[in-house]
Amino acid sequence: MAAPCRKVNYQFVKRSLRCFEPRVIPCRWSNTLRNQIVEKHRHSPLSSTRELVKQQDDPSDVLVPREFRFVHPDFLPYPIWNRRDRVREKLEREDMLKRRAVLDIPEFYVGSIMAVSIADKNAPGKQNRFVGICIDRAGHGLNHYFVLRNAIDGQGVEIKYDMYNPLLQKIEVLKMEKRLDPQLYYLRDAPLEYSTFRLDMEPVPISKGAHVPLNAIKVKLNPRPWSRRWERSNLKGVEPLDDYITEKMKKQKQHPQIQKTWEMHDLMLKARSSIDDREVDQIMNEVYKRKEKIQKEKLQKRGQEGKREGKKAQEVRR
Amino acid sequence: MGDNPSLLHASSKASTVTSLKAAGPPSKFTKRRDMQKESRAEKKISIFISKGSNTRKKSFDSELLLRTDNVVRTSELFAVSKMNKIAQAGVCLCKGVNTCVFSVPTQLFSTSPSLNQIIKLSRMKVVDNSMLGRRAELASKPARVIHIYNKKGIGYLGDKVLVAIMGEKKRAYIVGLRQTQKENVPRFDSNNIVLVEDNGTPTGTRIRVPIPSCLRNKEGDFTKILSIATKFV
C-alpha cells in the first residue's frame, strides 16, 4: 500500500525551513552603494575632492533659517534609515535644483489654495489650469507630489501632481495658509461647500516675511458612512467626533499595549524612526546655498532682459 | 506501523497542532469586513510537499491526510505561508517516505487586496441629462454594470460598459472614477457614466459634470460624447 521508500533529502528540508527563520535586516540591492563605502572614499587621504568634502561636512559658514526644511520638505532625506541611498539623494537633489532654476516653485502648505497649469496636448490652448485646495503633500526627492481638491458643478474632483514633472508649467499659490491637520482627505466626507473654490479666484497677497496664517476651521462631517474611520484618526480640523467613539474603543485605547508609554523612553526607536538632524542640516545648507545662487542668476537674467528691451525700445524710437 | 508511516506520523502531528492557534495580527491582504470572521474561525491546513513532482495546490482537512497524490510545490507553500502569516510549522521526517508533510494552522479566507475597481454589478452614477438617468436617480436605483467591453473584466476611464438601469439594458461610457488614478488624471467622488444608444449617439443632450481631459483624444463614439460635455478638468 505504501509507495516505494526513498531517502528524504535533509538538505532540501533545511533550505525549505529558512522561511521560518527570524527576519534579519535585508541586505542591499546590488545597484546601490553602501554608505560606509562612499564615506570611506570621500574621506580617504588620496581623494582629490577633500577640500570640497570638508566644506560640505562643515555647514557653519551659512546660517540657514530653521523654517527652510519645512518650506522644502521635498529635499528631506528618505526617512527609513536602512533603505536610504545617499548617492541617489544627491543626484536627485541636483536634478531638483536644475528644475527649480527653470520653474518657480512657491512655498505652500496643506490647506493652501493653488492653481496649477500643465501642458495638455488635447486642450485648446495647449494648457490646462486647475484650481484647488492642497489636501496632501508627500514623497521624497523627485517623487514629491501634492494633491489638489475642488468641487466643480457639484462634483468633487482631486488631481495628484508630481512637483518635478516637466509637464507642469506654472504653480501659483492663490491663498497661502495652513490647516490643523497634515492631510485633508476627510474633505471627501464633508459637505461640498468646504471643498469649493472659484476657478477664477484672485490671488490673496501676503507680505514677505509674515507668518503663515493658520486656518483653524472645524469642518463638520457628513453623517456616516465615511470613506475612512475618521473617529480613529486624531483629527483636529474636524468637529469633535465623540458621538462615534464607543465605550469599547475608549477601554481599548487605555490598554497598555496600545498606549505604549515605554516608547517615549526608547532612544533607539527614536533614532531609527528619523534621520539625524546633523545630516538634515548638511543637506539644507547645500540646498540653501544653491538656491541663493539660482535666485541671483534669475535676477541677473531679468536685468539683462530689461536692458535688451530698453535698447529695442530706443531703436524703435529712432 | 510500517504500512502507512506517513499517515500515523501525520495524525500524531495533527493532534499537537490543533491545540495551537494562529497568532499575530490579520494578514495585510484580508479585507476589513473579514476581520471579524478571522477572530472566530481558524482551520488547519495540511499540505503535502513532494520533491520535484508536478503538483496542484490544494488545502485539506485532517482526514484527507491519507491522500498522497495531491501535493503542493515547495515554492507555492512559501507563497501561501507568507500571505497567511503561518504561526507554526511541523515537519515530518519520516524515514522511507517520499513525501514531507507540513501541518500548519491558517486563516482560510480570500486574501486578495481591497481593489476599488469597476467590475460586474458595480453601481454607477448617470451623469448626463437623459430621462432614464433622472428616473433612476429619483427612484434611487443606480445603474449596475453587467458587462465590460474589454478583455479584462475591469472597467477603466473611457471604457464602454453594458449597464442595467430601470429594468433596461443600456450601453454607457465611463467618464469618471472614484479609484485613485495616475498623476494628472482627475479622481472624482463618484463613478460616473454617460448613457449611449446602440448606434453610439449619447442618450442625453448635455453632461452636467466635468470630464477628464485625457478622454479628449479618444476617437469613435467618444467624439459625440465630448461634443455634449460642458467642462473639462
Coordinates of C-alpha atoms in Angstrom, one line a residue:
Chain A
M1 CA 0.0 0.0 0.0
A2 CA 2.9 2.4 0.8
A3 CA 4.8 4.0 -2.0
P4 CA 8.3 2.6 -2.7
C5 CA 10.6 4.1 0.0
R6 CA 13.2 6.7 -0.8
K7 CA 15.6 8.6 1.5
V8 CA 14.4 12.1 2.5
N9 CA 16.8 14.8 1.5
Y10 CA 17.6 16.6 4.7
Q11 CA 19.4 19.5 2.9
F12 CA 16.2 20.2 1.0
V13 CA 14.2 20.3 4.2
K14 CA 16.8 22.6 5.9
R15 CA 16.6 25.0 3.0
S16 CA 12.8 25.0 2.9
L17 CA 12.7 25.8 6.6
R18 CA 14.6 29.0 6.1
C19 CA 11.4 31.0 5.5
F20 CA 10.5 30.4 9.2
E21 CA 13.8 31.9 10.5
P22 CA 13.6 35.2 12.4
R23 CA 13.7 38.1 10.0
V24 CA 17.0 39.7 9.5
I25 CA 17.7 43.3 8.2
P26 CA 17.7 42.7 4.4
C27 CA 20.9 43.1 2.5
R28 CA 21.3 45.9 0.0
W29 CA 20.4 45.6 -3.6
S30 CA 23.3 45.2 -5.9
N31 CA 22.8 48.6 -7.7
T32 CA 23.1 50.7 -4.5
L33 CA 26.2 51.9 -2.7
R34 CA 26.6 51.3 1.0
N35 CA 27.1 54.5 2.8
Q36 CA 30.2 53.2 4.6
I37 CA 32.0 52.7 1.3
V38 CA 31.0 56.1 0.0
E39 CA 32.2 57.8 3.1
K40 CA 35.4 55.8 3.1
H41 CA 36.3 57.1 -0.3
R42 CA 35.1 60.6 0.4
H43 CA 37.4 60.9 3.4
S44 CA 40.4 59.0 2.0
P45 CA 43.7 60.9 2.0
L46 CA 44.2 60.1 -1.7
S47 CA 40.9 61.7 -2.8
S48 CA 41.2 64.9 -4.9
T49 CA 38.0 66.4 -3.6
R50 CA 39.0 66.6 0.1
E51 CA 38.5 70.3 0.3
L52 CA 35.1 70.2 -1.1
V53 CA 34.1 67.4 1.3
K54 CA 35.3 69.4 4.2
Q55 CA 33.3 72.3 3.1
Q56 CA 30.2 70.2 2.7
D57 CA 30.6 68.5 6.0
D58 CA 31.0 71.7 7.9
P59 CA 27.8 73.7 7.5
S60 CA 28.7 76.5 9.8
D61 CA 29.6 79.1 7.1
V62 CA 26.0 79.9 6.2
L63 CA 23.1 80.4 8.6
V64 CA 20.1 78.6 7.2
P65 CA 16.8 79.7 8.7
R66 CA 15.0 77.0 10.7
E67 CA 11.9 77.2 8.6
F68 CA 13.8 76.2 5.4
R69 CA 13.3 72.5 6.0
F70 CA 9.5 73.0 6.3
V71 CA 9.3 75.1 3.2
H72 CA 11.2 72.5 1.2
P73 CA 10.1 69.1 2.5
D74 CA 10.9 67.5 -0.9
F75 CA 14.6 67.9 -0.1
L76 CA 14.4 66.0 3.2
P77 CA 16.2 62.6 3.2
Y78 CA 14.5 59.3 2.9
P79 CA 13.2 58.5 6.4
I80 CA 13.9 54.8 6.5
W81 CA 17.5 54.6 7.7
N82 CA 18.4 51.2 6.4
R83 CA 17.0 51.8 3.0
R84 CA 18.5 55.2 2.4
D85 CA 20.7 55.7 -0.6
R86 CA 22.7 58.9 -0.2
V87 CA 24.2 58.9 -3.7
R88 CA 20.7 58.7 -5.2
E89 CA 19.6 61.5 -2.9
K90 CA 22.5 63.7 -4.1
L91 CA 21.7 63.0 -7.8
E92 CA 18.1 63.7 -7.3
R93 CA 18.9 67.0 -5.5
E94 CA 20.9 68.1 -8.5
D95 CA 18.0 67.4 -10.8
M96 CA 15.6 69.1 -8.5
L97 CA 17.6 72.3 -8.2
K98 CA 18.1 72.3 -12.0
R99 CA 14.3 72.2 -12.4
R100 CA 13.9 74.9 -9.8
A101 CA 16.2 77.1 -11.8
V102 CA 13.6 76.9 -14.7
L103 CA 10.3 76.7 -12.8
D104 CA 9.4 78.9 -9.8
I105 CA 8.0 76.5 -7.2
P106 CA 6.5 78.7 -4.4
E107 CA 6.1 77.9 -0.8
F108 CA 2.9 76.2 0.1
Y109 CA 1.3 74.0 2.8
V110 CA -1.5 71.6 3.1
G111 CA -4.6 73.9 3.2
S112 CA -3.3 76.4 0.7
I113 CA -5.4 77.2 -2.4
M114 CA -3.3 76.8 -5.5
A115 CA -3.6 76.9 -9.3
V116 CA -1.6 74.6 -11.5
S117 CA -1.2 74.8 -15.2
I118 CA 0.0 71.7 -17.0
A119 CA 0.9 71.1 -20.7
D120 CA -2.1 69.3 -22.3
K121 CA -1.9 68.4 -26.0
N122 CA -5.7 67.9 -26.1
A123 CA -6.6 71.3 -24.6
P124 CA -7.4 74.2 -26.9
G125 CA -4.6 76.5 -25.6
K126 CA -2.3 73.5 -25.0
Q127 CA -2.5 74.3 -21.3
N128 CA -4.9 73.0 -18.7
R129 CA -5.4 75.0 -15.5
F130 CA -6.8 73.6 -12.3
V131 CA -7.6 75.4 -9.0
G132 CA -8.0 73.6 -5.7
I133 CA -7.0 73.3 -2.1
C134 CA -3.9 71.2 -1.3
I135 CA -5.1 68.2 0.7
D136 CA -1.9 66.3 0.8
R137 CA 1.8 66.8 0.2
A138 CA 4.3 63.9 0.4
G139 CA 7.0 62.0 -1.3
H140 CA 10.8 62.3 -1.2
G141 CA 13.1 63.8 -3.8
L142 CA 11.9 63.7 -7.3
N143 CA 8.8 61.7 -6.3
H144 CA 7.4 64.7 -4.3
Y145 CA 3.7 65.2 -5.1
F146 CA 0.8 67.2 -3.9
V147 CA -3.0 66.7 -4.4
L148 CA -5.4 69.4 -5.2
R149 CA -9.2 69.2 -4.5
N150 CA -12.1 71.2 -5.8
A151 CA -15.8 70.8 -6.3
I152 CA -16.8 71.8 -9.8
D153 CA -20.5 71.8 -10.7
G154 CA -21.3 69.8 -7.6
Q155 CA -18.8 67.1 -8.4
G156 CA -15.7 66.7 -6.2
V157 CA -12.5 66.3 -8.2
E158 CA -9.0 65.6 -7.0
I159 CA -5.8 65.7 -9.0
K160 CA -2.4 64.5 -8.0
Y161 CA 0.6 66.4 -9.4
D162 CA 4.2 65.4 -9.3
M163 CA 6.1 68.5 -8.4
Y164 CA 9.1 67.8 -10.7
N165 CA 7.1 66.7 -13.7
P166 CA 8.3 68.7 -16.7
L167 CA 4.7 69.0 -17.9
L168 CA 4.0 71.4 -15.0
Q169 CA 4.2 74.8 -16.5
K170 CA 3.1 77.1 -13.7
I171 CA 2.4 76.7 -10.0
E172 CA 0.6 79.6 -8.3
V173 CA -0.4 79.9 -4.7
L174 CA -3.6 81.9 -4.6
K175 CA -4.1 81.8 -0.9
M176 CA -1.3 80.7 1.4
E177 CA -2.5 79.2 4.7
K178 CA -2.1 76.2 6.9
R179 CA -4.7 73.9 8.5
L180 CA -4.8 72.0 11.7
D181 CA -4.2 68.6 10.1
P182 CA -1.3 67.3 7.9
Q183 CA -3.7 65.8 5.4
L184 CA -7.3 66.8 4.5
Y185 CA -8.7 63.6 3.0
Y186 CA -11.7 64.0 5.3
L187 CA -13.0 66.7 3.0
R188 CA -14.3 63.8 0.9
D189 CA -16.8 63.0 3.7
A190 CA -17.6 66.6 4.3
P191 CA -20.2 68.8 2.6
L192 CA -19.0 70.1 -0.8
E193 CA -19.0 73.8 0.5
Y194 CA -15.7 73.1 2.3
S195 CA -14.1 72.0 -1.0
T196 CA -15.5 74.6 -3.4
F197 CA -13.2 77.3 -4.7
R198 CA -13.8 79.5 -7.7
L199 CA -11.7 78.7 -10.7
D200 CA -11.2 82.4 -11.5
M201 CA -10.1 83.2 -7.9
E202 CA -7.9 86.2 -7.4
P203 CA -4.6 85.7 -5.5
V204 CA -4.6 86.9 -1.9
P205 CA -1.5 88.9 -1.3
I206 CA 0.8 88.1 1.6
S207 CA 3.7 90.2 2.7
K208 CA 7.2 88.7 2.6
G209 CA 8.4 87.5 6.0
A210 CA 5.0 87.3 7.5
H211 CA 3.9 84.2 9.5
V212 CA 1.9 81.7 7.6
P213 CA -1.7 82.2 8.6
L214 CA -3.4 79.2 10.3
N215 CA -7.0 78.5 9.3
A216 CA -8.4 76.9 12.5
I217 CA -11.7 75.9 10.8
K218 CA -13.5 72.9 12.2
V219 CA -15.2 71.0 9.4
K220 CA -18.5 69.3 10.1
L221 CA -18.5 65.8 8.5
N222 CA -21.5 64.3 6.7
P223 CA -23.4 61.6 8.5
R224 CA -21.8 58.1 8.2
P225 CA -20.8 56.0 6.2
W226 CA -17.4 57.6 5.6
S227 CA -14.6 56.5 3.4
R228 CA -12.3 56.0 6.4
R229 CA -12.8 55.6 10.1
W230 CA -12.2 59.2 11.0
E231 CA -13.2 58.7 14.6
R232 CA -9.9 56.7 14.9
S233 CA -7.6 59.3 13.5
N234 CA -6.8 62.2 15.7
L235 CA -8.3 64.9 13.5
K236 CA -8.0 68.4 14.8
G237 CA -9.6 70.3 12.0
V238 CA -12.9 68.4 12.4
E239 CA -15.8 69.0 14.8
P240 CA -15.5 66.6 17.8
L241 CA -16.5 63.0 16.9
D242 CA -17.3 61.9 20.5
D243 CA -20.6 60.5 19.4
Y244 CA -18.9 57.8 17.3
I245 CA -16.4 56.8 20.0
T246 CA -17.8 53.8 21.9
E247 CA -17.1 52.7 25.4
K248 CA -15.2 49.7 24.0
M249 CA -12.9 51.9 21.9
K250 CA -12.2 54.0 25.0
K251 CA -11.3 50.9 27.0
Q252 CA -9.1 49.6 24.2
K253 CA -7.3 52.9 24.0
Q254 CA -6.3 52.7 27.7
H255 CA -4.8 49.3 27.3
P256 CA -1.0 49.5 28.0
Q257 CA -0.2 47.6 24.8
I258 CA -1.9 50.3 22.8
Q259 CA -0.7 53.3 24.9
K260 CA 2.9 52.0 24.9
T261 CA 4.2 54.5 27.4
W262 CA 7.6 52.9 27.3
E263 CA 8.2 54.1 23.8
M264 CA 8.9 57.7 24.8
H265 CA 12.0 56.4 26.6
D266 CA 13.1 54.3 23.7
L267 CA 16.1 56.1 22.3
M268 CA 16.9 53.5 19.6
L269 CA 13.3 53.7 18.3
K270 CA 13.6 57.5 18.0
A271 CA 16.9 57.2 16.3
R272 CA 15.6 54.6 13.8
S273 CA 12.4 56.4 13.0
S274 CA 14.1 59.7 11.9
I275 CA 17.1 60.9 10.1
D276 CA 19.8 62.7 12.2
D277 CA 19.4 66.4 12.5
R278 CA 23.0 66.9 11.6
E279 CA 22.5 65.2 8.2
V280 CA 19.4 67.2 7.6
D281 CA 21.3 70.4 8.4
Q282 CA 24.0 69.4 5.9
I283 CA 21.5 68.8 3.1
M284 CA 19.6 72.0 3.8
N285 CA 22.8 74.0 3.9
E286 CA 23.7 72.7 0.5
V287 CA 20.2 73.4 -0.9
Y288 CA 20.1 76.9 0.6
K289 CA 23.4 77.9 -1.0
R290 CA 22.4 76.6 -4.4
K291 CA 19.0 78.3 -4.1
E292 CA 20.6 81.6 -3.4
K293 CA 22.8 81.1 -6.5
I294 CA 19.8 80.3 -8.6
Q295 CA 18.0 83.4 -7.4
K296 CA 21.0 85.6 -8.2
E297 CA 21.2 84.2 -11.7
K298 CA 17.5 84.8 -12.2
L299 CA 17.8 88.4 -11.2
Q300 CA 20.8 88.9 -13.4
K301 CA 18.8 87.4 -16.3
R302 CA 15.9 89.7 -15.7
G303 CA 18.2 92.7 -15.5
Q304 CA 19.8 91.7 -18.8
E305 CA 16.4 91.3 -20.5
G306 CA 15.3 94.6 -19.2
K307 CA 18.4 96.2 -20.7
R308 CA 17.7 94.5 -24.0
E309 CA 14.1 95.7 -24.0
G310 CA 15.3 99.2 -23.3
K311 CA 17.7 99.0 -26.2
K312 CA 15.0 97.7 -28.5
A313 CA 12.6 100.5 -27.5
Q314 CA 15.4 103.0 -28.2
E315 CA 16.0 101.5 -31.6
V316 CA 12.2 101.7 -32.4
R317 CA 12.1 105.3 -31.3
R318 CA 15.0 106.1 -33.7
Chain B
M1 CA 3.4 0.8 11.6
G2 CA 5.4 0.0 8.5
D3 CA 2.4 0.1 6.2
N4 CA 1.5 3.8 6.4
P5 CA 4.2 5.6 8.4
S6 CA 3.2 8.9 6.8
L7 CA -0.4 8.5 7.9
L8 CA 0.4 7.7 11.5
H9 CA 3.1 10.3 11.9
A10 CA 0.8 13.0 10.3
S11 CA -2.1 12.1 12.6
S12 CA 0.2 12.4 15.7
K13 CA 1.4 15.8 14.4
A14 CA -2.2 16.8 13.7
S15 CA -3.1 16.3 17.3
T16 CA -0.4 18.5 18.6
V17 CA -1.2 21.2 16.0
T18 CA -4.9 21.5 16.7
S19 CA -4.1 22.9 20.1
L20 CA -2.1 25.8 18.6
K21 CA -3.9 29.0 17.5
A22 CA -2.9 31.2 14.7
A23 CA -1.1 34.1 16.3
G24 CA -0.4 37.6 15.1
P25 CA -2.4 40.3 13.5
P26 CA -4.5 39.6 10.4
S27 CA -2.7 39.3 7.1
K28 CA -2.4 42.6 5.3
F29 CA -4.2 41.2 2.3
T30 CA -7.5 40.4 4.1
K31 CA -10.5 42.7 3.7
R32 CA -11.6 44.8 6.6
R33 CA -15.0 43.2 6.9
D34 CA -13.4 39.8 7.2
M35 CA -11.5 40.8 10.3
Q36 CA -14.4 39.8 12.5
K37 CA -14.6 36.4 10.8
E38 CA -10.9 35.8 11.4
S39 CA -11.1 36.0 15.1
R40 CA -13.8 33.4 15.2
A41 CA -12.7 30.8 12.7
E42 CA -9.4 29.1 12.1
K43 CA -8.9 26.0 10.1
K44 CA -5.9 23.7 9.9
I45 CA -4.5 23.0 6.5
S46 CA -2.3 20.1 5.9
I47 CA -0.3 20.4 2.7
F48 CA 1.7 17.7 1.2
I49 CA 5.1 18.6 -0.3
S50 CA 6.9 16.4 -2.7
K51 CA 10.3 17.0 -4.1
G52 CA 10.4 17.6 -7.8
S53 CA 6.9 16.3 -8.7
N54 CA 4.3 18.0 -10.8
T55 CA 1.7 19.3 -8.4
R56 CA -1.6 21.2 -7.9
K57 CA -2.2 23.4 -5.0
K58 CA -4.9 22.3 -2.6
S59 CA -5.9 22.5 1.0
F60 CA -7.3 19.6 3.1
D61 CA -8.9 18.7 6.3
S62 CA -7.1 16.5 8.7
E63 CA -8.9 13.4 7.4
L64 CA -7.5 13.9 4.0
L65 CA -4.0 13.4 5.1
L66 CA -4.4 9.9 3.8
R67 CA -4.1 11.0 0.2
T68 CA -0.6 11.2 -1.1
D69 CA -1.4 12.1 -4.7
N70 CA -2.4 15.7 -4.1
V71 CA 0.8 17.6 -3.4
V72 CA 2.0 21.1 -3.4
R73 CA 5.2 22.5 -4.8
T74 CA 7.5 23.9 -2.1
S75 CA 7.5 27.5 -3.6
E76 CA 3.8 27.6 -3.6
L77 CA 3.7 26.7 0.1
F78 CA 6.1 29.6 0.9
A79 CA 3.9 32.0 -1.0
V80 CA 0.8 30.8 0.8
S81 CA 2.6 30.9 4.1
K82 CA 3.8 34.4 3.6
M83 CA 0.4 35.6 2.7
N84 CA -1.3 33.9 5.6
K85 CA 1.4 34.5 8.3
I86 CA 1.8 30.9 9.4
A87 CA 2.4 30.7 13.1
Q88 CA 3.9 27.2 13.4
A89 CA 5.0 24.5 11.1
G90 CA 5.6 20.9 11.8
V91 CA 7.8 18.7 9.7
C92 CA 7.5 15.1 9.2
L93 CA 10.9 13.5 8.5
C94 CA 9.6 10.0 8.1
K95 CA 12.2 7.6 7.1
G96 CA 11.5 5.7 3.9
V97 CA 8.7 8.0 2.6
N98 CA 9.0 10.2 -0.5
T99 CA 6.7 13.0 0.8
C100 CA 7.1 15.6 3.6
V101 CA 4.0 16.8 5.5
F102 CA 3.7 20.4 6.6
S103 CA 0.9 20.8 9.0
V104 CA 0.0 24.5 9.5
P105 CA -2.9 26.3 11.1
T106 CA -4.0 29.2 8.9
Q107 CA -7.0 31.5 8.3
L108 CA -8.8 30.2 5.2
F109 CA -10.4 33.3 3.7
S110 CA -10.0 35.1 0.5
T111 CA -6.9 37.3 0.8
S112 CA -6.9 39.5 -2.2
P113 CA -6.2 43.2 -1.5
S114 CA -9.1 45.7 -1.4
L115 CA -9.1 46.9 -5.0
N116 CA -11.7 49.6 -5.6
Q117 CA -12.4 48.7 -9.2
I118 CA -15.3 48.7 -11.6
I119 CA -16.4 45.1 -12.1
K120 CA -19.7 43.4 -12.8
L121 CA -22.5 44.7 -10.6
S122 CA -20.7 47.9 -9.7
R123 CA -23.1 50.7 -9.2
M124 CA -22.6 53.8 -11.4
K125 CA -24.0 57.3 -11.4
V126 CA -25.5 58.6 -14.7
V127 CA -24.1 62.0 -15.3
D128 CA -26.0 63.2 -18.4
N129 CA -29.4 64.8 -18.6
S130 CA -31.2 61.8 -20.1
M131 CA -34.7 60.9 -18.8
L132 CA -33.6 57.4 -17.9
G133 CA -30.8 58.6 -15.8
R134 CA -33.0 61.1 -14.0
R135 CA -35.6 58.4 -13.3
A136 CA -33.0 56.1 -11.9
E137 CA -31.7 58.8 -9.6
L138 CA -35.1 59.7 -8.3
A139 CA -36.0 56.1 -7.7
S140 CA -32.6 55.6 -6.0
K141 CA -31.9 52.6 -8.2
P142 CA -28.5 53.2 -9.6
A143 CA -27.3 51.7 -12.9
R144 CA -25.4 48.5 -12.4
V145 CA -22.6 47.3 -14.7
I146 CA -23.4 43.9 -16.2
H147 CA -20.7 43.7 -18.8
I148 CA -17.4 45.4 -19.6
Y149 CA -16.4 45.6 -23.3
N150 CA -12.7 44.8 -22.9
K151 CA -10.8 41.6 -22.4
K152 CA -10.0 42.4 -18.7
G153 CA -13.4 42.5 -17.0
I154 CA -12.3 45.6 -15.1
G155 CA -13.6 49.0 -16.2
Y156 CA -11.2 51.9 -16.6
L157 CA -11.7 55.5 -17.7
G158 CA -13.1 55.7 -21.2
D159 CA -14.3 52.0 -21.3
K160 CA -17.6 51.0 -22.8
V161 CA -19.9 49.0 -20.5
L162 CA -23.3 47.4 -20.6
V163 CA -25.4 48.7 -17.8
A164 CA -28.8 47.5 -16.3
I165 CA -30.9 50.6 -15.5
M166 CA -34.6 50.6 -14.5
G167 CA -35.0 47.2 -15.9
E168 CA -33.4 48.1 -19.3
K169 CA -30.1 47.2 -20.7
K170 CA -28.1 50.2 -22.0
R171 CA -24.6 50.8 -23.2
A172 CA -22.6 53.5 -21.5
Y173 CA -19.1 55.0 -21.3
I174 CA -17.2 55.5 -18.0
V175 CA -16.3 59.2 -17.6
G176 CA -15.2 59.4 -14.0
L177 CA -13.8 57.0 -11.4
R178 CA -13.6 57.0 -7.6
Q179 CA -10.5 54.9 -7.9
T180 CA -7.1 56.6 -7.3
Q181 CA -5.7 57.5 -10.7
K182 CA -2.3 58.2 -12.2
E183 CA -0.9 61.6 -11.7
N184 CA -2.5 64.4 -13.8
V185 CA -5.7 62.3 -14.2
P186 CA -8.6 63.5 -12.1
R187 CA -10.2 61.4 -9.5
F188 CA -13.9 62.0 -8.9
D189 CA -16.0 61.5 -5.8
S190 CA -18.4 59.2 -7.7
N191 CA -18.2 56.6 -10.5
N192 CA -19.8 58.5 -13.5
I193 CA -21.2 57.1 -16.8
V194 CA -22.8 58.6 -19.8
L195 CA -25.6 56.5 -21.4
V196 CA -25.3 55.8 -25.1
E197 CA -27.7 54.2 -27.7
D198 CA -26.7 51.1 -29.7
N199 CA -25.7 53.2 -32.6
G200 CA -23.3 55.3 -30.5
T201 CA -25.2 58.6 -30.0
P202 CA -25.5 59.7 -26.4
T203 CA -29.0 59.4 -24.9
G204 CA -28.8 62.8 -23.2
T205 CA -28.0 66.2 -24.7
R206 CA -25.7 67.6 -22.0
I207 CA -23.2 66.3 -19.4
R208 CA -23.6 68.2 -16.1
V209 CA -20.2 67.4 -14.6
P210 CA -16.6 67.9 -15.7
I211 CA -14.9 65.3 -17.9
P212 CA -11.3 64.3 -17.6
S213 CA -9.2 66.0 -20.3
C214 CA -7.3 62.7 -21.1
L215 CA -10.5 61.5 -22.8
R216 CA -10.3 64.2 -25.4
N217 CA -8.0 62.3 -27.7
K218 CA -10.4 59.3 -27.9
E219 CA -11.9 58.5 -31.2
G220 CA -15.1 57.0 -32.5
D221 CA -18.3 57.2 -30.3
F222 CA -16.4 59.4 -27.8
T223 CA -16.3 62.4 -30.1
K224 CA -20.2 62.6 -29.8
I225 CA -19.9 62.5 -26.0
L226 CA -17.2 65.2 -26.0
S227 CA -19.4 67.4 -28.1
I228 CA -22.1 67.4 -25.4
A229 CA -19.6 67.9 -22.5
T230 CA -19.6 71.3 -20.9
K231 CA -16.4 71.4 -18.8
F232 CA -13.0 69.6 -18.9
V233 CA -10.7 69.0 -16.0

